[in-house]
Coordinates of C-alpha atoms in Angstrom, one line a residue:
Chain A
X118 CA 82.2 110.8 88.3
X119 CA 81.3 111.6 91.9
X120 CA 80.8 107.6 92.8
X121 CA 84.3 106.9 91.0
X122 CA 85.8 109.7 93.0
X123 CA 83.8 108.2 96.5
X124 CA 85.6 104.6 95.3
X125 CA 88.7 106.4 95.0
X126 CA 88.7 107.7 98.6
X127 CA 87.6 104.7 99.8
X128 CA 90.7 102.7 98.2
X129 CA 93.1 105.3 100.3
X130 CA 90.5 104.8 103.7
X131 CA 91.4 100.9 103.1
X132 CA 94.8 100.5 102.5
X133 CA 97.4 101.5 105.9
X134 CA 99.9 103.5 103.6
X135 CA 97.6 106.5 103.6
X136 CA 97.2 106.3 107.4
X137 CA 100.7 106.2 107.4
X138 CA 101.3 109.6 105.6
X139 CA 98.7 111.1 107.9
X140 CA 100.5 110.3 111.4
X141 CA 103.8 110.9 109.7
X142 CA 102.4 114.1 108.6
X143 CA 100.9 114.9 112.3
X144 CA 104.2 113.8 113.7
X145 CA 106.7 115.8 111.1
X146 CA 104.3 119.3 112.1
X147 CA 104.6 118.6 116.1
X148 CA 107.9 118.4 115.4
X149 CA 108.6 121.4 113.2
X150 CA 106.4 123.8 115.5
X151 CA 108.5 122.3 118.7
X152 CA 111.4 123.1 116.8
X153 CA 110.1 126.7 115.5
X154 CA 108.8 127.5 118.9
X155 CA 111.1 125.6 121.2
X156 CA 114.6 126.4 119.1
X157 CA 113.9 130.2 119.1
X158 CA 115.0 133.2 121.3
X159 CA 112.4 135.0 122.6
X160 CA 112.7 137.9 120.5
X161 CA 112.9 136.0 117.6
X162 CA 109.4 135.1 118.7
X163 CA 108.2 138.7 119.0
X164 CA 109.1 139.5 115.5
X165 CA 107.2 140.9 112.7
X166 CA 105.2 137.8 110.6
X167 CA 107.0 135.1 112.8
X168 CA 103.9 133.5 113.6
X169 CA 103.3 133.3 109.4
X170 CA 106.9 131.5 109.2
X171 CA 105.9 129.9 112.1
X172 CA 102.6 128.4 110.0
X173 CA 104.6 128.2 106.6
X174 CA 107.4 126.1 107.4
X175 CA 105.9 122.9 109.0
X176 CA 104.0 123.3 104.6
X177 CA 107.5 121.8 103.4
X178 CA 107.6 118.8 104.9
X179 CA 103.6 118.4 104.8
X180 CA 104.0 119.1 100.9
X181 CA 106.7 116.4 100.4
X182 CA 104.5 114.2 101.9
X183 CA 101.5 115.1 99.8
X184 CA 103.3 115.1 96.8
X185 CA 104.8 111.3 97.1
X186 CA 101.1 110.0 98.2
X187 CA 99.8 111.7 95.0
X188 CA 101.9 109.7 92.9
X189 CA 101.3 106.8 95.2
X190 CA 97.5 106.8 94.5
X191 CA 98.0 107.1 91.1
X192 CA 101.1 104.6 90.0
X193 CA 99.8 101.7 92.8
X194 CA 97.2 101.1 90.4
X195 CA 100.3 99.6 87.9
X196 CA 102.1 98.6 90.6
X197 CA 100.0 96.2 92.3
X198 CA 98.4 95.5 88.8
X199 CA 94.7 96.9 89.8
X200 CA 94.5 99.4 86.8
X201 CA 92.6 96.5 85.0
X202 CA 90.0 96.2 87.7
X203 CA 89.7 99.9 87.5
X204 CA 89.6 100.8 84.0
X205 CA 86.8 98.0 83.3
X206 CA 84.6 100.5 86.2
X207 CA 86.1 103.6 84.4
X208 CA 86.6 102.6 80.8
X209 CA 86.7 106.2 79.8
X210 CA 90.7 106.9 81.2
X211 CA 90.3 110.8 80.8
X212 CA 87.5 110.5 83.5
X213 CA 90.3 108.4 85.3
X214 CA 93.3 111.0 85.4
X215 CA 90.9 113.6 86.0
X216 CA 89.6 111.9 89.2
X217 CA 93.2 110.7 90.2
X218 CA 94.1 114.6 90.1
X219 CA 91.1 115.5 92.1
X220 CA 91.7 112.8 94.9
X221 CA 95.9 113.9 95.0
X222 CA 93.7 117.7 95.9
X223 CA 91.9 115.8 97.9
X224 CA 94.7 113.5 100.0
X225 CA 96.7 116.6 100.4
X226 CA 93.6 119.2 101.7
X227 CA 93.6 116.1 104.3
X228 CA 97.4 116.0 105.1
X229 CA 97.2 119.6 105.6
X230 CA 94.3 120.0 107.5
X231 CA 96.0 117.0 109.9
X232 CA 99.1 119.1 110.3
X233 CA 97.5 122.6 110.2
X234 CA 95.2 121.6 113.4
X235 CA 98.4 120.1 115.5
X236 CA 100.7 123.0 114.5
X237 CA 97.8 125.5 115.2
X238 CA 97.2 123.8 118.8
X239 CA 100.3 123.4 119.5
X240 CA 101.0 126.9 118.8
X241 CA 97.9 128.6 120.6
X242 CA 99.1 126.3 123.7
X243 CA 102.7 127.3 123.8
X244 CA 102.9 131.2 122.5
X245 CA 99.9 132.1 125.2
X246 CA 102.1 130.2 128.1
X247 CA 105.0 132.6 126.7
X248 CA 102.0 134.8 126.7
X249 CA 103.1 136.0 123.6
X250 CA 99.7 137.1 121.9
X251 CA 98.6 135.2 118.2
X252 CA 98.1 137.5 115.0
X253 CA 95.3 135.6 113.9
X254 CA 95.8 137.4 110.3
X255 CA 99.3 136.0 109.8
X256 CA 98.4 132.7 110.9
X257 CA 95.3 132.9 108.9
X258 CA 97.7 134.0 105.7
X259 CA 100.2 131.1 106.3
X260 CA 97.1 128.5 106.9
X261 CA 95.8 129.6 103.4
X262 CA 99.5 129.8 101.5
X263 CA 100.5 126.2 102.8
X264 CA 97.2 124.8 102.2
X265 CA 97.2 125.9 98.2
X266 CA 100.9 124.0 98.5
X267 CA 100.3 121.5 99.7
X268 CA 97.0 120.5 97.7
X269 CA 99.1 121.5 94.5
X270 CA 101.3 119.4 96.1
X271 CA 99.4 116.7 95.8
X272 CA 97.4 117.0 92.1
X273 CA 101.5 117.6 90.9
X274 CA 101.9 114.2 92.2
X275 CA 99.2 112.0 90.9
X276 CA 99.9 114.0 87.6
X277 CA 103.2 112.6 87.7
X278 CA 102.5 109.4 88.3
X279 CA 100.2 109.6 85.4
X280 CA 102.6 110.5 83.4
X281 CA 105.2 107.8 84.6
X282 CA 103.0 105.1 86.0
X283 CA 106.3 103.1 87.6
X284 CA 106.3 103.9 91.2
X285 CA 109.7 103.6 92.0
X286 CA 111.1 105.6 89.2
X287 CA 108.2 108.3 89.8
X288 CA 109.1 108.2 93.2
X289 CA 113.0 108.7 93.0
X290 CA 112.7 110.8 90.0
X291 CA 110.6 113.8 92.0
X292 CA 113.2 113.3 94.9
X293 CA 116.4 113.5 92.5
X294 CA 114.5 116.2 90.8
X295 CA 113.9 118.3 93.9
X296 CA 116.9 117.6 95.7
X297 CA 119.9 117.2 93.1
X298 CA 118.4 117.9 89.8
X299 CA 116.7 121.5 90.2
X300 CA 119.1 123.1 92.7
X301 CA 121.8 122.1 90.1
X302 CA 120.1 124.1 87.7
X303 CA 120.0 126.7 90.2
X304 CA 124.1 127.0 90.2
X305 CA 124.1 126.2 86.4
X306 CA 121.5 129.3 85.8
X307 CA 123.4 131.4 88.0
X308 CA 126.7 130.4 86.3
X309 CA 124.9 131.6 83.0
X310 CA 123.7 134.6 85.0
X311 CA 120.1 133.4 84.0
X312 CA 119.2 133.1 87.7
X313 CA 115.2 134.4 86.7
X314 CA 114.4 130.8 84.9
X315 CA 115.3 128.5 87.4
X316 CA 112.2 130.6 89.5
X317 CA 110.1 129.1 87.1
X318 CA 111.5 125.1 87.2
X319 CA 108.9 122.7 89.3
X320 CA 110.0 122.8 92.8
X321 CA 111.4 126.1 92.8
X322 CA 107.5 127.0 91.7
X323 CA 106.0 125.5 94.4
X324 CA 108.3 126.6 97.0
X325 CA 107.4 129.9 95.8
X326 CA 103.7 129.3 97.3
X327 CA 105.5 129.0 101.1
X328 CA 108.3 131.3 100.6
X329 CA 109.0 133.2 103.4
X330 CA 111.5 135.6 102.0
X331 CA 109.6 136.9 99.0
X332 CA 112.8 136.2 97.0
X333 CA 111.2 133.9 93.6
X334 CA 108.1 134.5 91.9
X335 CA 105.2 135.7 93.9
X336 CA 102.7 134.4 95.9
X337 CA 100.7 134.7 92.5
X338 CA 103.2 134.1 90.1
X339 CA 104.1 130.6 91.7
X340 CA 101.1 129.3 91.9
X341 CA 100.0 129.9 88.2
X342 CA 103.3 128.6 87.1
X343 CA 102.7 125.5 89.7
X344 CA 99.0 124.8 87.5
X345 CA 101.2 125.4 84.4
X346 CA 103.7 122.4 85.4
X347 CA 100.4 120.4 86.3
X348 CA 99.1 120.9 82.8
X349 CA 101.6 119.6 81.3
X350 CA 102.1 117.2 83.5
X351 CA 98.2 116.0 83.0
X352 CA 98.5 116.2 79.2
X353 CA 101.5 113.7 79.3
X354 CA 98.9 111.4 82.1
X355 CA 96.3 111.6 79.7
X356 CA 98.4 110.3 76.8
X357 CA 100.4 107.8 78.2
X358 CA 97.5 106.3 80.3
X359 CA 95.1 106.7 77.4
X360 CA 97.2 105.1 75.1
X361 CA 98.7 102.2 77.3
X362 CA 97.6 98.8 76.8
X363 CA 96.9 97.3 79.8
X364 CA 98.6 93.1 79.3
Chain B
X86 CA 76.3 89.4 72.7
X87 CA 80.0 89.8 71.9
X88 CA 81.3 90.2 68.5
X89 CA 85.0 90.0 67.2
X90 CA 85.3 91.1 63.7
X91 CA 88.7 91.4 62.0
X92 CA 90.7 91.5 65.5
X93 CA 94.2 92.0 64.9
X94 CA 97.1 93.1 67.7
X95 CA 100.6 93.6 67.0
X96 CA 103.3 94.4 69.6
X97 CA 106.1 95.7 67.8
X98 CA 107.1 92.9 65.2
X99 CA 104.6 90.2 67.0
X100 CA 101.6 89.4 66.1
X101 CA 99.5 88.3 69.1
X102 CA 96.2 88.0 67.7
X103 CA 95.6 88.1 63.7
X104 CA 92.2 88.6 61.7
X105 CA 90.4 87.4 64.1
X106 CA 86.5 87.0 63.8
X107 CA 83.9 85.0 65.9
X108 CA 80.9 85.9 67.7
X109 CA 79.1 84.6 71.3
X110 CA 75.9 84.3 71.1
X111 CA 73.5 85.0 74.5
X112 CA 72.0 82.2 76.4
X113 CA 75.4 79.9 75.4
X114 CA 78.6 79.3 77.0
X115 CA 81.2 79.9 74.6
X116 CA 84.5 78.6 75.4
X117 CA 87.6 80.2 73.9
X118 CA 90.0 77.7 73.7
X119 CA 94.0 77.8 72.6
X120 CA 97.4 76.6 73.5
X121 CA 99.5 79.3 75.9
X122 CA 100.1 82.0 73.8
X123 CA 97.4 81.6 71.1
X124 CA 96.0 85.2 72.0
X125 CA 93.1 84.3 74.3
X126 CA 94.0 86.6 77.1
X127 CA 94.8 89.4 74.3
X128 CA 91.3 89.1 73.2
X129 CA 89.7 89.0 76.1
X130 CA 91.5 92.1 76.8
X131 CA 90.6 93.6 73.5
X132 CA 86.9 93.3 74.1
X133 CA 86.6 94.7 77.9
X134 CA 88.3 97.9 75.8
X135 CA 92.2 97.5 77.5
X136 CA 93.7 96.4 74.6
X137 CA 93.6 98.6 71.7
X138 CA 93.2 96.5 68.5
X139 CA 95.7 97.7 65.5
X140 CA 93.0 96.8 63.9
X141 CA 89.5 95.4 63.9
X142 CA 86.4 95.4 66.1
X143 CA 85.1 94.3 69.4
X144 CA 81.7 94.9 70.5
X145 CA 79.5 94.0 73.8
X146 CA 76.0 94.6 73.8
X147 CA 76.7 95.7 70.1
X148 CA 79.1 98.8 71.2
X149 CA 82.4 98.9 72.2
X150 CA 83.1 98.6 75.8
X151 CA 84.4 102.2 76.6
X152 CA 81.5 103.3 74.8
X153 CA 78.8 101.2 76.8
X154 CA 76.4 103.1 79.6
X155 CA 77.7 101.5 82.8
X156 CA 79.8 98.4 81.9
X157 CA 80.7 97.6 85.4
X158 CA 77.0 96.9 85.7
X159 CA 76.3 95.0 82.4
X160 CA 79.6 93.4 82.1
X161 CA 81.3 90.7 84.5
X162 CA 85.1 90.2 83.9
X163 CA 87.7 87.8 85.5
X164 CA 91.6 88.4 84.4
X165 CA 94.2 86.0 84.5
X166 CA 96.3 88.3 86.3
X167 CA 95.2 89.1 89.6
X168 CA 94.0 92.5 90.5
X169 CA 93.3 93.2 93.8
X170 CA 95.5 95.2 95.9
X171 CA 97.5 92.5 98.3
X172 CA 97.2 94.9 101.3
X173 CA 93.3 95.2 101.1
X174 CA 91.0 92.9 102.1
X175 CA 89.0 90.9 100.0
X176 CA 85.3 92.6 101.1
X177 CA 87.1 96.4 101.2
X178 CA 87.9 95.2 97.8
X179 CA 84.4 94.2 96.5
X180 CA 83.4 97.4 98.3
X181 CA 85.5 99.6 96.2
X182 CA 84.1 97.8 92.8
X183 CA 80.7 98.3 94.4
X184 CA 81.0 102.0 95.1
X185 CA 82.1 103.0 92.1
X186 CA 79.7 100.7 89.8
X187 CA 76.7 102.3 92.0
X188 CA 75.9 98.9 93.4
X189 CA 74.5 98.2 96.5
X190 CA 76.5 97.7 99.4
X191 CA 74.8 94.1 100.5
X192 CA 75.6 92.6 97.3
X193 CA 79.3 92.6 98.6
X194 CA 78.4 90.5 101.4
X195 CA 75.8 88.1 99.1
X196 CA 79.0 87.3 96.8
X197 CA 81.3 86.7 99.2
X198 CA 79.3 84.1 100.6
X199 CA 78.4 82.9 97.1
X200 CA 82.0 82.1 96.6
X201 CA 82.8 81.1 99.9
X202 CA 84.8 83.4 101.2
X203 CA 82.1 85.1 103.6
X204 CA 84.9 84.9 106.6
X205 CA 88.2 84.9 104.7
X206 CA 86.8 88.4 103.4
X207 CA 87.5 90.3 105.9
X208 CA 91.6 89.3 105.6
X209 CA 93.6 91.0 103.6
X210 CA 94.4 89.4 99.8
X211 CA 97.9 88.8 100.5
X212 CA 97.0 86.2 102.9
X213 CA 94.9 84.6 100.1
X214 CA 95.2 81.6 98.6
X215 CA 95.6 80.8 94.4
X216 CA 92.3 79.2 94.7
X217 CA 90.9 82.1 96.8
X218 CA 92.5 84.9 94.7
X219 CA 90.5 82.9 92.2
X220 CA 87.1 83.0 94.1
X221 CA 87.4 86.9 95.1
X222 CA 87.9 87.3 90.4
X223 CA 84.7 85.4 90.5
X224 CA 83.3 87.4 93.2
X225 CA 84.3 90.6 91.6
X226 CA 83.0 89.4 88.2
X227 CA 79.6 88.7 89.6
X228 CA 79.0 91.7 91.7
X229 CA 76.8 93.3 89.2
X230 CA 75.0 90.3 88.4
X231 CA 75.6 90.8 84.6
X232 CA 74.4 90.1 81.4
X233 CA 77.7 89.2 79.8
X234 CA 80.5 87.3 81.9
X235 CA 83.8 87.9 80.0
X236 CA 86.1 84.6 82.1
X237 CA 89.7 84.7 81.4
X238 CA 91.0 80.8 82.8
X239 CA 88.4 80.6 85.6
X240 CA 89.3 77.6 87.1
X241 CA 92.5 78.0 87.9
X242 CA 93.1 77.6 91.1
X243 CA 89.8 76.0 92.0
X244 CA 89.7 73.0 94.3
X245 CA 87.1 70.3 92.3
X246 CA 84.6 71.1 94.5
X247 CA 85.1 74.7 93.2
X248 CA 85.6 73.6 89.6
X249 CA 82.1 71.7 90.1
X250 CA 80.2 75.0 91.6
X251 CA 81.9 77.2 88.9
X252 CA 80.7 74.8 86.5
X253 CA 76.8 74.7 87.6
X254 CA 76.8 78.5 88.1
X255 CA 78.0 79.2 84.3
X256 CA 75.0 76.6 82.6
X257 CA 72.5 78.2 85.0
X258 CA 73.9 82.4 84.1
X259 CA 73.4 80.7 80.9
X260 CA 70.1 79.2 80.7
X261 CA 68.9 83.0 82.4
X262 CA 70.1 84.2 78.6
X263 CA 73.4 85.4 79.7
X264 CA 76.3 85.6 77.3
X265 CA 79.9 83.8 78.6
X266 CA 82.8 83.7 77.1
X267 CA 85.0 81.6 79.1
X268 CA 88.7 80.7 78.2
X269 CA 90.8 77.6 78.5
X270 CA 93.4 75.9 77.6
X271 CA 91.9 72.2 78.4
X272 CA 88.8 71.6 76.1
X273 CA 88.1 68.7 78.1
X274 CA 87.8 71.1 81.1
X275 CA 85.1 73.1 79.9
X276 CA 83.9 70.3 77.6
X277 CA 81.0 69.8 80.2
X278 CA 80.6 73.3 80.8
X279 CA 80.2 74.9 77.0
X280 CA 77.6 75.0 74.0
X281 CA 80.4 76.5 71.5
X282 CA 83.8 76.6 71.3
X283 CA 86.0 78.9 69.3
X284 CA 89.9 77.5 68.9
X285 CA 92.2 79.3 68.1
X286 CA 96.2 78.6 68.2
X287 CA 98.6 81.5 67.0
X288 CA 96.5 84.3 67.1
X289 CA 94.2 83.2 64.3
X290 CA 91.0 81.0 64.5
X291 CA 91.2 77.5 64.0
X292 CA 87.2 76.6 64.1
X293 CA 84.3 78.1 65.3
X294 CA 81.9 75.1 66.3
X295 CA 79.4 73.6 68.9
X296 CA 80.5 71.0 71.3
X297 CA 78.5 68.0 69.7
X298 CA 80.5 69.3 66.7
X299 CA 83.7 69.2 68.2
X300 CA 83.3 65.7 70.1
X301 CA 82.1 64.2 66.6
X302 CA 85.2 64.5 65.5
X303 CA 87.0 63.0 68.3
X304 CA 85.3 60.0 66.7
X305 CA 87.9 57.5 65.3
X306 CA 87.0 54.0 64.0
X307 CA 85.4 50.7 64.9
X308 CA 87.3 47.7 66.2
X309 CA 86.1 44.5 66.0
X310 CA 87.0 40.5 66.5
X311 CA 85.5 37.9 65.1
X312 CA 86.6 34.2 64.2
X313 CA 85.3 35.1 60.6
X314 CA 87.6 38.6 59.9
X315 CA 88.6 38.3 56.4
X316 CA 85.0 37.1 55.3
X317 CA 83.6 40.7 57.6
X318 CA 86.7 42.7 55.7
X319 CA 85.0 41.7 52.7
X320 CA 81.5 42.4 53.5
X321 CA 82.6 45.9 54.8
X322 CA 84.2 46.6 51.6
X323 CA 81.5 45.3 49.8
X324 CA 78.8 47.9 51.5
X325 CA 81.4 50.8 51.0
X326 CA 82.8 50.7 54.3
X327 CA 86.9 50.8 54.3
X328 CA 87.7 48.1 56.7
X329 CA 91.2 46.6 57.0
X330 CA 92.4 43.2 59.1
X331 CA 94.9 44.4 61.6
X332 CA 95.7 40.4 62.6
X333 CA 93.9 37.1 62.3
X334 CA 90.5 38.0 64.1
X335 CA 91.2 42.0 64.2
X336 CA 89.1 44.1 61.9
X337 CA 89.7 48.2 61.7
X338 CA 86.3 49.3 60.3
X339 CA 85.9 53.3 59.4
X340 CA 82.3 53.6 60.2
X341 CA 80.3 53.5 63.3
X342 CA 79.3 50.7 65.3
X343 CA 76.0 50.3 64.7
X344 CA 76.3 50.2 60.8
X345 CA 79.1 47.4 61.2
X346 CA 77.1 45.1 63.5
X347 CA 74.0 45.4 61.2
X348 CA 76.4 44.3 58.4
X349 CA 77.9 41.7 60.0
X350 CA 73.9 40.2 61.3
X351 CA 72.5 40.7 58.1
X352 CA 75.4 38.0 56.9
X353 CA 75.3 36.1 60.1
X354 CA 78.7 36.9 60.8
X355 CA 79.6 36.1 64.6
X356 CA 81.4 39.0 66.5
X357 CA 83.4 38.6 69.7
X358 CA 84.0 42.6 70.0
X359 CA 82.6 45.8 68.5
X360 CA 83.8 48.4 69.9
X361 CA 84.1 52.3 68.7
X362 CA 87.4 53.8 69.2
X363 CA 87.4 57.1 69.8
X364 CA 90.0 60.2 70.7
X365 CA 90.0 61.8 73.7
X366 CA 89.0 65.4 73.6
X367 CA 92.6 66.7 74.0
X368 CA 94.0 65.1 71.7
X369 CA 91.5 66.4 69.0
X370 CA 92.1 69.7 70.3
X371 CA 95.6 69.2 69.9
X372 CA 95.2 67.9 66.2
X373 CA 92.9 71.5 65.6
X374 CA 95.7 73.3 66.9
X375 CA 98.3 71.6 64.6
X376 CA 100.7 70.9 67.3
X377 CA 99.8 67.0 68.6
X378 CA 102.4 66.6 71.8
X379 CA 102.3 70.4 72.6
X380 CA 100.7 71.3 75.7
X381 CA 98.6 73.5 76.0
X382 CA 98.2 76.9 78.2

């Protein structure tokens, strides 16, 4: 298992669409904590757990990223047609998904570390010239809240692309589903005055994990129902890749 | 060894392979042979475990193939459809296969310059060639140096040079006791190359034989001209040889060569011509396969 999850790695060291994530990644958190720093009064600054938000919103765009890599590492296998190769190594497909899920963890930890480090320098560098001092415990909070995201991020994504195995329609369907699908069940909930449920939906579950406002589920309460949506998720990998012919 | 036993394969209403039984034997090269769409790449699918039978067995090293203790090491497959990723390189690739099979690292290098591609295998596959694409199947297939080589169209793509090299490397994997099954759709391109063939045309098998056994067949009749033809139809007929005079000195004799020229000495018949007639290859695999003028694939 550990040799098929070294190979795995190694297939996202060798290819330049991983490396690609990673800068865009690097690039998107410079740019968030420029604009969080930068496009802020000064006593916005000096306010209670801005340093947290500060921390926790450069996770949203780092999270999108991990999410569409995770199903990238997973549905390039049908894509490119390479799932043959790898299922004669890995014959045993549960061992397969599993490791898939484990390297999505594993791809996001990396994307998050990547932006973590450039927001955290950027911020150390720019609050202490405003000489505004860091609370190293709400830094330390956001740090751990958008790194569960974004690893979640990414096992969500290579569960889904197990499930789906088409790239493009994996790819569109998370991005309709998290930008037109879900927040129209958000107004159709509301219209139904069932507001609660829509807490619980995919996105709305994961965004929990980074929320600023405490207004879903908790920190808690997100992420469990976050695993829940990658169970299922992984049940549906596990049957449709374990069932698939491969012609 | 790789046993078949009962293999059928339905996709929806079609049947792509049906009751399908043969066995390859170790220390042979076992061509599977069939027109385009006989079920050959279905098979071969079936018994590297991606395929799952509706119903039947396949077995390598006596046990199915998701069942067998490292089969990345033991087995050695080539697919007719390419599986490398294009934006790889060809050694990153080989890498990859080698990491997760546990295999050493230099062997990437050794098999690269096996199949000639030591320098070409640092660019990435979509730069390749059909014939490289080819070599870089080959060199994944070999990596592991295993006991059964599972070869789906090998030489597709090859220059003759390659088709040559492909050709010596299978009879020497197979005089080390290696099982091969390779696949074709030209019997006379792997007629050098095998010990057994198995045909098979629409999913079901047509014969299950050696090669001698096969080219036996492509044996026809025996021509010959003499000034003396009707007096040699007669002697033919006479030992229980079916001959018939095709023109004044022509003589269509249905037994080999060497029995009609004894005949025809033993009567002091003189003979301008005696020669055996005999089909080529293809076109007995064409008459196995029930389709003569179809071409295969």
């Amino acid at each position: 298992m550990m040799r098929i999850y070294a190979a795995e790695l190694l297939k996202l060291r060798t290819l330049r669409g991983p490396w690609g994530f990673l800068i865009v990644s690097i690039g998107l958190a410079a740019l968030f904590t420029a604009g969080s720093i930068g496009g802020t009064t000064e006593a916005a600054r000096l306010e209670e757990r801005y340093q947290f938000r500060l921390i926790l919103d450069m996770a949203f765009p780092t999270g999108i990223l991990s999410l569409l890599l995770g199903i990238i590492l997973f549905t390039n296998e049908f894509r490119h047609g390479t799932i043959a190769r790898t299922l004669l190594v890995v014959p045993r497909r549960w061992c397969l998904v599993v490791t898939k899920l484990v390297t999505g963890a594993t791809s996001g930890t990396v994307l998050e570390l990547a932006a973590l480090g450039t927001s955290f320098v950027m911020a150390v560098i720019w609050l202490r010239a405003l000489d505004i001092p860091l609370e190293g415990r709400d830094i330390a909070d956001g740090a751990a809240r958008s790194l569960v995201a974004v690893v979640l991020a990414g096992v969500l994504g290579a569960a889904l692309g197990g499930a789906v195995h088409s790239q493009v329609g994996a790819l569109v369907g998370a991005l309709v589903w998290m930008f037109v699908v879900e927040p129209l069940c958000w107004v159709l909930l509301g219209l139904l005055s069932l507001d609660g449920v829509a807490e619980y939906l995919p996105a709305a579950s994961l965004g929990g994990i980074i929320d600023t406002e405490d207004q879903g589920l908790p920190f808690a309460g997100s992420v469990g129902m976050t695993i829940a949506w990658i169970g299922l998720l992984f049940v549906l990998a596990l049957l449709r890749t374990g069932r698939r012919d491969i012609t | 060894m790789i046993e078949v036993q009962g293999l059928t394969k339905r996709y929806g209403p079609t049947v792509a392979v049906q009751d399908l039984s043969f066995t390859v034997t170790a220390g042979r090269v076992t061509g599977f042979l069939g027109p385009n769409g006989a079920g050959k790449s279905t098979t071969m699918r079936a018994i590297l475990g991606l395929v799952r039978p509706s119903a039947g067995t396949t077995r390598v090293l006596g046990r199915p193939y998701r069942e067998l203790d490292g089969p990345e090491k033991r087995v050695g497959a080539l697919l007719e459809t390419f599986d490398a990723h294009p934006g790889r390189s060809g050694r990153n690739h080989l890498r990859v296969l080698a990491l997760a099979g546990g295999i050493p690292r230099s062997r990437v290098d050794e098999v690269l310059a096996l199949v000639e591609l030591g320098q070409a295998g640092r660019r990435r596959v979509k730069g390749y060639s059909l014939g490289m694409r080819q070599r870089l199947g080959l060199a994944a297939a070999l990596l592991a140096d295993p006991e059964v080589l599972v070869l789906d169209e090998p030489a597709n793509g090859l220059d003759p040079q390659g088709i040559r090299w492909l050709r010596d490397s299978l009879r020497s994997l197979a005089a080390e006791g290696r099982t091969i099954l390779v696949s074709s759709h030209v019997l006379a391109e792997v007629a050098q190359t095998v010990d057994d063939v198995v045909i098979i045309h629409r999913g079901r098998l047509v014969r299950q034989a050696t090669i001698a056994e096969v080219e036996a067949l492509a044996a026809r009749a025996t021509l010959v001209r003499s000034p003396d033809a009707l007096r040699l139809v007669s002697l033919l007929t006479g030992a229980g040889v079916e001959a018939t005079a095709v023109g004044e000195d022509r003589i269509t004799a249905h037994a080999p060569t060497e029995r009609v020229g004894e005949i025809a000495a033993a009567h002091g018949v003189v003979l301008h011509e005696l020669t055996a007639e005999r089909a080529s290859l293809e076109e007995v695999f064409l008459e196995l396969t029930g389709e003569p003028g179809e071409r295969g694939g």
